[in-house]
């Protein structure tokens, strides 16, 4: 059954528009469903609770980290770092893509505040403790993401998503369960016959021995069921 895998793409936004575009295209070409918070409309639900629920529904978590730390919550952590920590804490397969040369990133896309620079450096160190790859250009990032996701799917198989019309409906599920139960009854009956030491070939012709899903008769010589 063909599956698609939902991937949560986490990063700062304005400074990584080109990179996110390349990553999105790479994921789509791999039959993945890229999910990012910029794709969702404003919600009345608490923002962080909503973000967590989206991450929970995804198969994989992907972090892109460059020169910005991102907007912070009341805790002092950026939402990007909170997302990353939450994905790890819940056992979600994660992979981070870190800019190879952050010192070369244009100033307009880098943190100028010393405190934010320190937070970014700390976050970068945290990400390097787990699976991570490096990139310098959007095109290179796209290629690295493509290869890495293929490997990640092999290393950490996920449930994935299938089209609704490929999923058995309730009626089919009940029928499968019914057949399974009848098979178990049949196996139990055969085991009972074996345990009693009765040679099925000695049974009188026409004697009923089981029914599944039709009435089966034993023929002399156990030559076959009819």
Short mmCIF file of C-alpha atoms in Angstrom, two decimals:
data_model
loop_
_atom_site.label_atom_id
_atom_site.label_comp_id
_atom_site.label_asym_id
_atom_site.label_seq_id
_atom_site.Cartn_x
_atom_site.Cartn_y
_atom_site.Cartn_z
CA UNK A 1 0.00 0.00 0.00
CA UNK A 2 1.49 3.33 -1.06
CA UNK A 3 2.15 5.67 1.84
CA UNK A 4 3.01 9.32 2.20
CA UNK A 5 4.91 10.68 5.16
CA UNK A 6 4.11 13.95 6.89
CA UNK A 7 7.17 16.03 7.76
CA UNK A 8 7.11 19.00 10.12
CA UNK A 9 9.49 21.66 8.77
CA UNK A 10 10.68 23.94 11.56
CA UNK A 11 12.75 27.09 11.08
CA UNK A 12 12.68 30.83 11.28
CA UNK A 13 10.71 32.15 8.34
CA UNK A 14 11.57 35.46 6.66
CA UNK A 15 15.31 34.77 6.48
CA UNK A 16 14.82 31.26 5.05
CA UNK A 17 12.14 31.71 2.41
CA UNK A 18 14.28 30.34 -0.43
CA UNK A 19 15.54 27.46 1.69
CA UNK A 20 12.04 26.46 2.77
CA UNK A 21 10.87 26.56 -0.84
CA UNK A 22 13.68 24.20 -1.89
CA UNK A 23 13.02 21.86 1.04
CA UNK A 24 9.30 21.78 0.33
CA UNK A 25 9.95 20.81 -3.29
CA UNK A 26 12.41 18.11 -2.26
CA UNK A 27 9.91 16.61 0.18
CA UNK A 28 7.09 16.63 -2.36
CA UNK A 29 9.28 14.78 -4.84
CA UNK A 30 9.80 12.10 -2.18
CA UNK A 31 6.03 11.67 -1.72
CA UNK A 32 6.20 13.47 1.62
CA UNK A 33 3.72 16.02 2.95
CA UNK A 34 5.60 19.11 4.23
CA UNK A 35 3.92 20.85 7.14
CA UNK A 36 4.94 24.24 8.54
CA UNK A 37 3.19 26.63 10.87
CA UNK A 38 3.03 29.30 8.16
CA UNK A 39 0.58 27.05 6.30
CA UNK A 40 -2.03 27.31 9.03
CA UNK A 41 -4.47 30.16 9.58
CA UNK A 42 -4.78 31.92 12.91
CA UNK A 43 -6.50 29.77 15.48
CA UNK A 44 -8.37 30.49 18.68
CA UNK A 45 -6.61 27.51 20.23
CA UNK A 46 -3.59 28.21 22.39
CA UNK A 47 -0.68 28.57 19.93
CA UNK A 48 1.75 26.22 21.63
CA UNK A 49 -0.88 23.53 22.21
CA UNK A 50 -1.77 23.71 18.53
CA UNK A 51 1.87 23.45 17.44
CA UNK A 52 2.34 20.35 19.61
CA UNK A 53 -0.74 18.69 18.16
CA UNK A 54 0.58 19.25 14.62
CA UNK A 55 3.98 17.79 15.52
CA UNK A 56 2.24 14.79 17.09
CA UNK A 57 0.45 14.09 13.81
CA UNK A 58 3.66 14.19 11.77
CA UNK A 59 5.89 11.22 11.00
CA UNK A 60 9.18 13.14 11.03
CA UNK A 61 10.55 16.45 12.30
CA UNK A 62 13.00 18.52 10.23
CA UNK A 63 14.88 21.56 11.57
CA UNK A 64 16.59 24.20 9.42
CA UNK A 65 18.91 26.45 11.39
CA UNK A 66 20.82 29.42 9.98
CA UNK A 67 21.48 32.93 11.35
CA UNK A 68 18.30 33.71 13.27
CA UNK A 69 17.15 32.35 16.62
CA UNK A 70 13.51 33.31 16.11
CA UNK A 71 10.71 34.86 18.11
CA UNK A 72 10.62 33.80 21.75
CA UNK A 73 7.84 32.66 24.02
CA UNK A 74 7.39 33.78 27.62
CA UNK A 75 9.83 31.05 28.63
CA UNK A 76 12.65 32.83 26.82
CA UNK A 77 13.07 30.01 24.30
CA UNK A 78 12.25 30.54 20.65
CA UNK A 79 9.29 28.63 19.27
CA UNK A 80 11.69 26.91 16.89
CA UNK A 81 13.76 25.55 19.77
CA UNK A 82 10.63 24.61 21.73
CA UNK A 83 9.39 22.65 18.73
CA UNK A 84 12.70 20.85 18.42
CA UNK A 85 12.83 19.97 22.12
CA UNK A 86 9.23 18.78 22.06
CA UNK A 87 9.87 16.53 19.05
CA UNK A 88 12.83 14.93 20.83
CA UNK A 89 10.98 14.57 24.15
CA UNK A 90 8.10 12.76 22.42
CA UNK A 91 10.39 10.39 20.54
CA UNK A 92 9.71 11.83 17.10
CA UNK A 93 12.43 10.98 14.54
CA UNK A 94 14.31 14.26 14.02
CA UNK A 95 17.02 15.56 11.73
CA UNK A 96 18.59 19.02 11.76
CA UNK A 97 20.14 20.91 8.86
CA UNK A 98 22.63 23.52 10.06
CA UNK A 99 24.22 26.27 7.99
CA UNK A 100 27.86 25.29 7.44
CA UNK A 101 29.22 28.87 7.66
CA UNK A 102 26.85 31.03 9.74
CA UNK A 103 29.47 33.80 9.94
CA UNK A 104 29.01 34.37 6.19
CA UNK A 105 25.24 34.87 6.41
CA UNK A 106 24.23 38.46 5.49
CA UNK A 107 23.77 40.74 8.50
CA UNK A 108 20.07 41.29 7.73
CA UNK A 109 19.52 37.57 8.21
CA UNK A 110 21.65 37.26 11.35
CA UNK A 111 21.10 38.09 14.99
CA UNK A 112 22.63 41.41 16.03
CA UNK A 113 21.66 41.20 19.70
CA UNK A 114 24.34 39.50 21.81
CA UNK A 115 21.84 37.63 23.97
CA UNK A 116 20.08 36.24 20.91
CA UNK A 117 23.42 35.25 19.39
CA UNK A 118 24.22 33.29 22.54
CA UNK A 119 20.85 31.57 22.48
CA UNK A 120 21.33 30.66 18.83
CA UNK A 121 24.79 29.24 19.55
CA UNK A 122 23.38 27.17 22.42
CA UNK A 123 20.55 25.90 20.23
CA UNK A 124 23.00 25.01 17.47
CA UNK A 125 25.10 23.01 19.96
CA UNK A 126 21.98 21.18 21.12
CA UNK A 127 21.02 20.26 17.55
CA UNK A 128 24.51 18.91 16.86
CA UNK A 129 24.07 16.31 19.60
CA UNK A 130 21.49 14.55 17.44
CA UNK A 131 21.41 13.61 13.78
CA UNK A 132 22.36 16.67 11.72
CA UNK A 133 23.66 17.66 8.29
CA UNK A 134 25.25 20.85 6.96
CA UNK A 135 24.54 23.13 3.99
CA UNK A 136 25.55 26.51 2.57
CA UNK A 137 23.11 27.26 -0.27
CA UNK A 138 19.38 26.58 -0.79
CA UNK A 139 20.17 24.22 -3.68
CA UNK A 140 22.66 22.27 -1.59
CA UNK A 141 20.14 22.10 1.26
CA UNK A 142 17.54 20.63 -1.08
CA UNK A 143 19.92 17.86 -2.16
CA UNK A 144 21.00 17.07 1.40
CA UNK A 145 17.40 16.94 2.60
CA UNK A 146 16.43 14.57 -0.21
CA UNK A 147 19.18 12.07 0.60
CA UNK A 148 18.68 12.36 4.33
CA UNK A 149 14.94 11.76 4.30
CA UNK A 150 15.40 8.57 2.25
CA UNK A 151 17.88 7.32 4.85
CA UNK A 152 15.71 8.43 7.76
CA UNK A 153 12.69 6.53 6.44
CA UNK A 154 14.79 3.37 6.25
CA UNK A 155 16.33 3.85 9.68
CA UNK A 156 13.16 4.97 11.46
CA UNK A 157 10.08 3.57 9.66
CA UNK A 158 6.95 5.55 10.45
CA UNK A 159 3.24 4.84 10.19
CA UNK A 160 2.63 7.17 7.27
CA UNK A 161 -0.64 8.14 5.59
CA UNK A 162 -2.73 6.41 2.93
CA UNK A 163 -5.68 7.52 0.82
CA UNK A 164 -9.01 7.05 2.56
CA UNK A 165 -10.38 4.84 -0.21
CA UNK A 166 -7.55 2.36 0.41
CA UNK A 167 -8.44 1.88 4.07
CA UNK A 168 -10.89 -0.98 4.80
CA UNK A 169 -14.28 0.33 5.90
CA UNK A 170 -16.01 -0.82 9.08
CA UNK A 171 -17.96 -3.53 7.27
CA UNK A 172 -14.82 -5.00 5.75
CA UNK A 173 -13.04 -4.90 9.09
CA UNK A 174 -15.90 -6.78 10.76
CA UNK A 175 -15.88 -9.40 8.00
CA UNK A 176 -12.12 -9.88 8.39
CA UNK A 177 -12.57 -10.30 12.15
CA UNK A 178 -15.36 -12.83 11.60
CA UNK A 179 -13.23 -14.89 9.21
CA UNK A 180 -10.32 -14.75 11.64
CA UNK A 181 -12.50 -16.13 14.44
CA UNK A 182 -13.82 -18.94 12.23
CA UNK A 183 -10.27 -19.88 11.22
CA UNK A 184 -9.31 -20.08 14.89
CA UNK A 185 -12.31 -22.33 15.57
CA UNK A 186 -11.32 -24.55 12.65
CA UNK A 187 -7.76 -24.84 13.92
CA UNK A 188 -9.02 -25.70 17.40
CA UNK A 189 -11.31 -28.43 15.99
CA UNK A 190 -8.48 -29.96 13.99
CA UNK A 191 -6.27 -29.91 17.06
CA UNK A 192 -9.02 -31.60 19.08
CA UNK A 193 -9.35 -34.38 16.51
CA UNK A 194 -5.61 -34.92 16.60
CA UNK A 195 -5.46 -35.00 20.41
CA UNK A 196 -8.23 -37.60 20.75
CA UNK A 197 -6.24 -40.03 18.61
CA UNK A 198 -9.15 -40.57 16.26
CA UNK A 199 -8.13 -41.37 12.71
CA UNK A 200 -10.29 -39.17 10.56
CA UNK A 201 -10.25 -41.97 7.97
CA UNK A 202 -12.22 -44.16 10.39
CA UNK A 203 -15.05 -41.70 10.63
CA UNK A 204 -18.26 -42.90 9.01
CA UNK A 205 -18.92 -41.41 5.63
CA UNK A 206 -21.17 -38.42 5.96
CA UNK A 207 -20.16 -37.62 9.54
CA UNK A 208 -19.88 -33.87 10.00
CA UNK A 209 -16.60 -32.75 11.50
CA UNK A 210 -16.65 -28.97 11.12
CA UNK A 211 -18.25 -26.09 9.36
CA UNK A 212 -16.34 -23.14 7.85
CA UNK A 213 -17.89 -21.30 6.26
CA UNK A 214 -19.85 -24.21 4.69
CA UNK A 215 -20.61 -27.69 6.07
CA UNK A 216 -17.71 -30.00 5.38
CA UNK A 217 -18.01 -33.81 5.37
CA UNK A 218 -15.31 -36.35 6.04
CA UNK A 219 -14.84 -38.99 3.44
CA UNK A 220 -13.47 -42.42 4.21
CA UNK A 221 -9.75 -42.44 3.74
CA UNK A 222 -9.53 -38.70 4.59
CA UNK A 223 -9.01 -38.20 0.89
CA UNK A 224 -10.61 -34.79 0.85
CA UNK A 225 -13.35 -32.52 2.05
CA UNK A 226 -16.48 -31.80 0.11
#
